[in-house]
Amino acid sequence: MLSISPTNLKFASKRASSIQMQWGRIGIYGFLLVTALFFLLPLYVMLVTSFKELDEIRLSSIFALPQDVSWDYWKVAWSSACTGLECNGLQVGFWNSVQILIPSVIISVMFGAINGYALSFWKIKGANILFACLLLGAFIPYQVFIYPLIRVYAEIGIYGTLTGVVVSHVIFGMPIMTLLFRNYYSTLPIELFNAARIDGAGFFKVFFIIMLPMSTPIIIVAVIMQVTNIWNDFLIGLVFAGNDNLPMTVQLNNIVNTTTGERAYNVNMAATILTSLVPLIIYVASGRWFVRGIASGSVKG
Amino acid sequence: MNVIAIQMHFKRNLLAYIAALPMALTVFVAYMGTMFWSVRLSFSSSRMLPKNDFVGFVQYERLFNTSRWISSLENLLLIAFLFLVICFVLGFLLSIFIDQKIKAESFFRTVFLFPYAMSFIVTGLVWQWIFNPQLGVQKTVQALGWDSFQFDWIVNPDMVLYTVVIAAVWQGAGLVMALLLAGLRGIDEDLWKATKIDGIPAWRVYISIILPMLRPMIITTVVLLSISIIKMYDVVVAMTGGGPGVASEVPAKFIMDNLFERANIGIATAASTVMLTTILCLIAPFIYSNYIKKQGR
């Protein structure tokens, strides 16, 4: 017998809403999974293509798994792929990128820390205006600066040299680095600074003894950001590095978009993965630190 | 302040001023100096070599009579509009769904954000490969038996811009997700209890209550995305080279080509001045309200 009592009604509606909830959950997971597939697809395609023979690439589907896995094309990409007439592979660009990366990261993080410290603890006249102009620089397209900078570099003899690229990375990385450290230092209590000042510590003593040891988290964030940014840079390397110091991204583009000879898609894909390996490893290894950098910096040059 | 007090101030803070010198040099020489130099050159008759004469707006007239520049502007507008809308909607949806206490949350977050760690060159090359009609998706679907299947967007002048948008969304949507998720996590649980008692459907809450609460994050996100679009260069170079024809030409690439390949300094600097002015109008109020007003000590 079916009686419509208030308790029954309540039960029915509760069941209906829980069924609705379940469909909602399925919808959420469905959407997330489909989107995740879209995001992973290029990575997958790169990987499988890098193992296929050229004939296999022509015949099989772009999504098909390779018939057998050999690292041959990776080896070619690394050590004998051609850019123009030179066939020494991507390793040239890799080592150039490393050479550019190390001094650029160290110097730009150091400047960022000192600037941030000076801006948040010291009374410098016009500091706010200076900082505003610096930040503005982060947003302006490099194209505005490039031609005059080339002229200046040529004048002082660093155009087309390693020094030239490093200086450019330091210049263009300064806004975001300064912003990171300034924001971090302005959360530290000013009493700390005042106490040290009363004890007679000077600018650099306060910095090295008190501020720097407290800066580890923000230094990690800054290093992660700079390594990723500088490794991924294309424009600065292309314009300022000169032919002997072209970074990996530029060399990759030269290898892939070269117009001479038959296109070796497998080698190209292996080369593409090799180039993105450094930022990928950093991204996966650093996890939340990476996100923290985006959130606290929020200005990407 | 009298003279002695000013002297005292500088003496006490001397090292701070010295330490700020590299920053001042960067701002005044590397940014402002080169900026004014560029603007100055845009009013000269420079072509292959820079000149010091003054010809008024001649370069700007030439620039806006160049059909390639006009189409690069139109392309940029379309890309920017689609990219902003899609990136934002997708990123916001992802952040909402990830915020539903789901399983494997960190897996999803990692997957959605990893393209942001890739360089634009890599992004462009991979998508160029996927869109390649002879070897990519078109060929694969045709091989399955659907012979008339057409997916030749990347070589089709009318459609190529959409391929650029897809690649750019792939790279940037994760950023929106990460920033908005951080915003969602900061919202008080009590809000949800209150709206549940009032029986307001969840989607209404998100649109009418949460979205306005996330305003600062949204502004930051939109500014970041807009800047990356205006600067867009690498991804186009790697993916389409501006082609077919000039169908995917963008202003940043137009300037680089005129500077280096066409040796046309006057037009290039005029174009970069136009870009500069646009960005300054977009950004000045944002910088003021976000960084200067709030966080100063």
Short mmCIF file of C-alpha atoms in Angstrom, two decimals, chain A residues 18-193:
data_model
loop_
_atom_site.label_atom_id
_atom_site.label_comp_id
_atom_site.label_asym_id
_atom_site.label_seq_id
_atom_site.Cartn_x
_atom_site.Cartn_y
_atom_site.Cartn_z
CA SER A 18 21.13 12.38 -4.18
CA ILE A 19 20.64 10.94 -7.67
CA GLN A 20 21.00 14.45 -9.03
CA MET A 21 24.16 14.86 -6.99
CA GLN A 22 25.55 11.66 -8.42
CA TRP A 23 24.90 12.81 -11.98
CA GLY A 24 26.55 16.07 -11.03
CA ARG A 25 29.63 14.21 -9.81
CA ILE A 26 29.76 12.19 -13.02
CA GLY A 27 29.48 15.41 -15.03
CA ILE A 28 32.30 17.01 -13.06
CA TYR A 29 34.64 14.05 -13.50
CA GLY A 30 33.66 13.70 -17.16
CA PHE A 31 34.47 17.32 -17.88
CA LEU A 32 37.75 17.18 -15.97
CA LEU A 33 38.83 13.97 -17.68
CA VAL A 34 38.03 15.21 -21.19
CA THR A 35 39.87 18.47 -20.53
CA ALA A 36 42.80 16.57 -19.03
CA LEU A 37 42.97 14.49 -22.22
CA PHE A 38 43.06 17.68 -24.30
CA PHE A 39 45.91 18.99 -22.18
CA LEU A 40 47.88 15.74 -22.27
CA LEU A 41 47.31 15.05 -25.97
CA PRO A 42 50.21 17.15 -27.32
CA LEU A 43 52.60 15.58 -24.83
CA TYR A 44 51.46 12.11 -25.87
CA VAL A 45 51.71 12.89 -29.58
CA MET A 46 55.22 14.28 -29.13
CA LEU A 47 56.30 11.17 -27.25
CA VAL A 48 54.92 8.53 -29.63
CA THR A 49 56.08 10.41 -32.73
CA SER A 50 59.61 10.68 -31.41
CA PHE A 51 59.90 6.88 -31.48
CA LYS A 52 58.39 6.20 -34.91
CA GLU A 53 60.19 5.67 -38.19
CA LEU A 54 59.38 8.17 -40.93
CA ASP A 55 57.44 5.59 -42.98
CA GLU A 56 55.49 4.62 -39.92
CA ILE A 57 54.66 8.28 -39.33
CA ARG A 58 53.33 8.61 -42.87
CA LEU A 59 51.23 5.46 -42.67
CA SER A 60 50.00 5.20 -39.13
CA SER A 61 47.68 7.40 -37.13
CA ILE A 62 49.17 10.31 -35.24
CA PHE A 63 47.89 8.74 -32.02
CA ALA A 64 49.08 5.19 -32.67
CA LEU A 65 51.73 3.71 -30.43
CA PRO A 66 55.13 3.15 -32.05
CA GLN A 67 55.88 -0.33 -33.33
CA ASP A 68 59.13 -0.52 -31.49
CA VAL A 69 60.82 1.84 -29.13
CA SER A 70 64.27 2.97 -30.10
CA TRP A 71 66.11 5.99 -28.86
CA ASP A 72 67.80 6.56 -32.21
CA TYR A 73 65.93 9.76 -33.07
CA TRP A 74 66.58 11.15 -29.62
CA LYS A 75 70.27 10.54 -30.14
CA VAL A 76 70.14 12.23 -33.54
CA ALA A 77 68.24 15.18 -32.09
CA TRP A 78 70.76 15.54 -29.30
CA SER A 79 74.01 15.11 -31.17
CA SER A 80 73.66 15.31 -34.95
CA ALA A 81 70.54 17.21 -36.03
CA CYS A 82 71.32 20.06 -38.42
CA THR A 83 70.78 23.77 -38.17
CA GLY A 84 71.81 25.14 -41.52
CA LEU A 85 75.19 23.64 -42.32
CA GLU A 86 76.18 22.65 -38.83
CA CYS A 87 75.13 19.23 -37.65
CA ASN A 88 76.04 19.02 -34.00
CA GLY A 89 72.55 18.56 -32.66
CA LEU A 90 70.65 20.30 -29.91
CA GLN A 91 73.39 19.76 -27.36
CA VAL A 92 75.01 22.95 -28.62
CA GLY A 93 71.89 24.92 -27.75
CA PHE A 94 71.53 23.06 -24.48
CA TRP A 95 74.97 24.05 -23.26
CA ASN A 96 74.48 27.60 -24.52
CA SER A 97 71.24 27.78 -22.55
CA VAL A 98 73.00 26.47 -19.44
CA GLN A 99 75.72 29.07 -19.87
CA ILE A 100 73.12 31.80 -20.21
CA LEU A 101 70.93 30.47 -17.44
CA ILE A 102 73.35 30.19 -14.53
CA PRO A 103 74.75 33.75 -14.41
CA SER A 104 71.39 35.27 -15.41
CA VAL A 105 69.50 33.55 -12.61
CA ILE A 106 72.09 34.27 -9.94
CA ILE A 107 72.51 37.92 -10.83
CA SER A 108 68.83 38.68 -11.35
CA VAL A 109 67.76 37.02 -8.09
CA MET A 110 70.50 38.88 -6.25
CA PHE A 111 69.41 42.23 -7.67
CA GLY A 112 65.80 41.41 -6.93
CA ALA A 113 66.62 40.70 -3.28
CA ILE A 114 68.67 43.86 -2.79
CA ASN A 115 66.12 46.04 -4.60
CA GLY A 116 63.22 44.56 -2.66
CA TYR A 117 65.07 45.06 0.60
CA ALA A 118 66.05 48.63 -0.21
CA LEU A 119 62.51 49.47 -1.29
CA SER A 120 60.75 48.03 1.72
CA PHE A 121 63.06 49.06 4.57
CA TRP A 122 65.00 52.11 3.50
CA LYS A 123 63.69 55.58 2.97
CA ILE A 124 64.74 56.32 -0.54
CA LYS A 125 63.34 59.47 -2.07
CA GLY A 126 61.21 58.75 -5.13
CA ALA A 127 61.25 55.02 -4.41
CA ASN A 128 57.59 54.55 -5.22
CA ILE A 129 57.85 56.28 -8.57
CA LEU A 130 60.98 54.34 -9.43
CA PHE A 131 59.27 51.09 -8.54
CA ALA A 132 56.18 51.99 -10.58
CA CYS A 133 58.33 52.71 -13.63
CA LEU A 134 60.18 49.44 -13.11
CA LEU A 135 56.91 47.51 -13.02
CA LEU A 136 55.65 49.29 -16.07
CA GLY A 137 58.72 47.96 -17.83
CA ALA A 138 57.54 44.40 -17.20
CA PHE A 139 54.46 44.98 -19.30
CA ILE A 140 56.00 46.74 -22.27
CA PRO A 141 56.74 44.58 -25.31
CA TYR A 142 60.45 43.98 -25.83
CA GLN A 143 60.10 45.28 -29.38
CA VAL A 144 60.04 48.82 -27.98
CA PHE A 145 63.49 48.40 -26.40
CA ILE A 146 65.24 46.15 -28.86
CA TYR A 147 66.62 48.47 -31.49
CA PRO A 148 68.08 51.10 -29.16
CA LEU A 149 69.47 48.38 -26.88
CA ILE A 150 71.25 46.77 -29.82
CA ARG A 151 72.84 50.14 -30.58
CA VAL A 152 73.93 50.62 -26.95
CA TYR A 153 75.29 47.06 -26.74
CA ALA A 154 77.18 47.49 -30.01
CA GLU A 155 78.63 50.72 -28.68
CA ILE A 156 80.01 49.10 -25.51
CA GLY A 157 80.94 45.91 -27.35
CA ILE A 158 78.61 43.33 -25.80
CA TYR A 159 76.21 42.86 -28.71
CA GLY A 160 76.06 39.25 -29.79
CA THR A 161 77.95 37.99 -26.75
CA LEU A 162 77.10 35.90 -23.72
CA THR A 163 77.43 39.02 -21.57
CA GLY A 164 74.86 40.74 -23.77
CA VAL A 165 72.20 38.07 -23.23
CA VAL A 166 72.89 37.83 -19.52
CA VAL A 167 72.62 41.61 -19.11
CA SER A 168 69.34 41.56 -21.06
CA HIS A 169 67.89 38.82 -18.88
CA VAL A 170 68.90 40.73 -15.76
CA ILE A 171 67.32 43.92 -17.11
CA PHE A 172 64.07 42.30 -18.18
CA GLY A 173 63.85 40.05 -15.12
CA MET A 174 64.34 42.88 -12.67
CA PRO A 175 60.69 44.02 -12.36
CA ILE A 176 59.29 40.64 -11.40
CA MET A 177 62.22 39.79 -9.11
CA THR A 178 62.03 43.13 -7.34
CA LEU A 179 58.27 42.76 -6.94
CA LEU A 180 58.61 39.27 -5.41
CA PHE A 181 61.16 40.34 -2.82
CA ARG A 182 59.53 43.66 -2.06
CA ASN A 183 56.21 41.99 -1.32
CA TYR A 184 57.91 39.34 0.77
CA TYR A 185 59.96 41.80 2.81
CA SER A 186 57.01 44.06 3.47
CA THR A 187 55.37 41.20 5.37
CA LEU A 188 58.33 41.06 7.78
CA PRO A 189 57.95 43.16 10.93
CA ILE A 190 59.70 46.51 10.70
CA GLU A 191 60.70 46.28 14.37
CA LEU A 192 63.20 43.64 13.37
CA PHE A 193 64.86 46.10 11.06
#
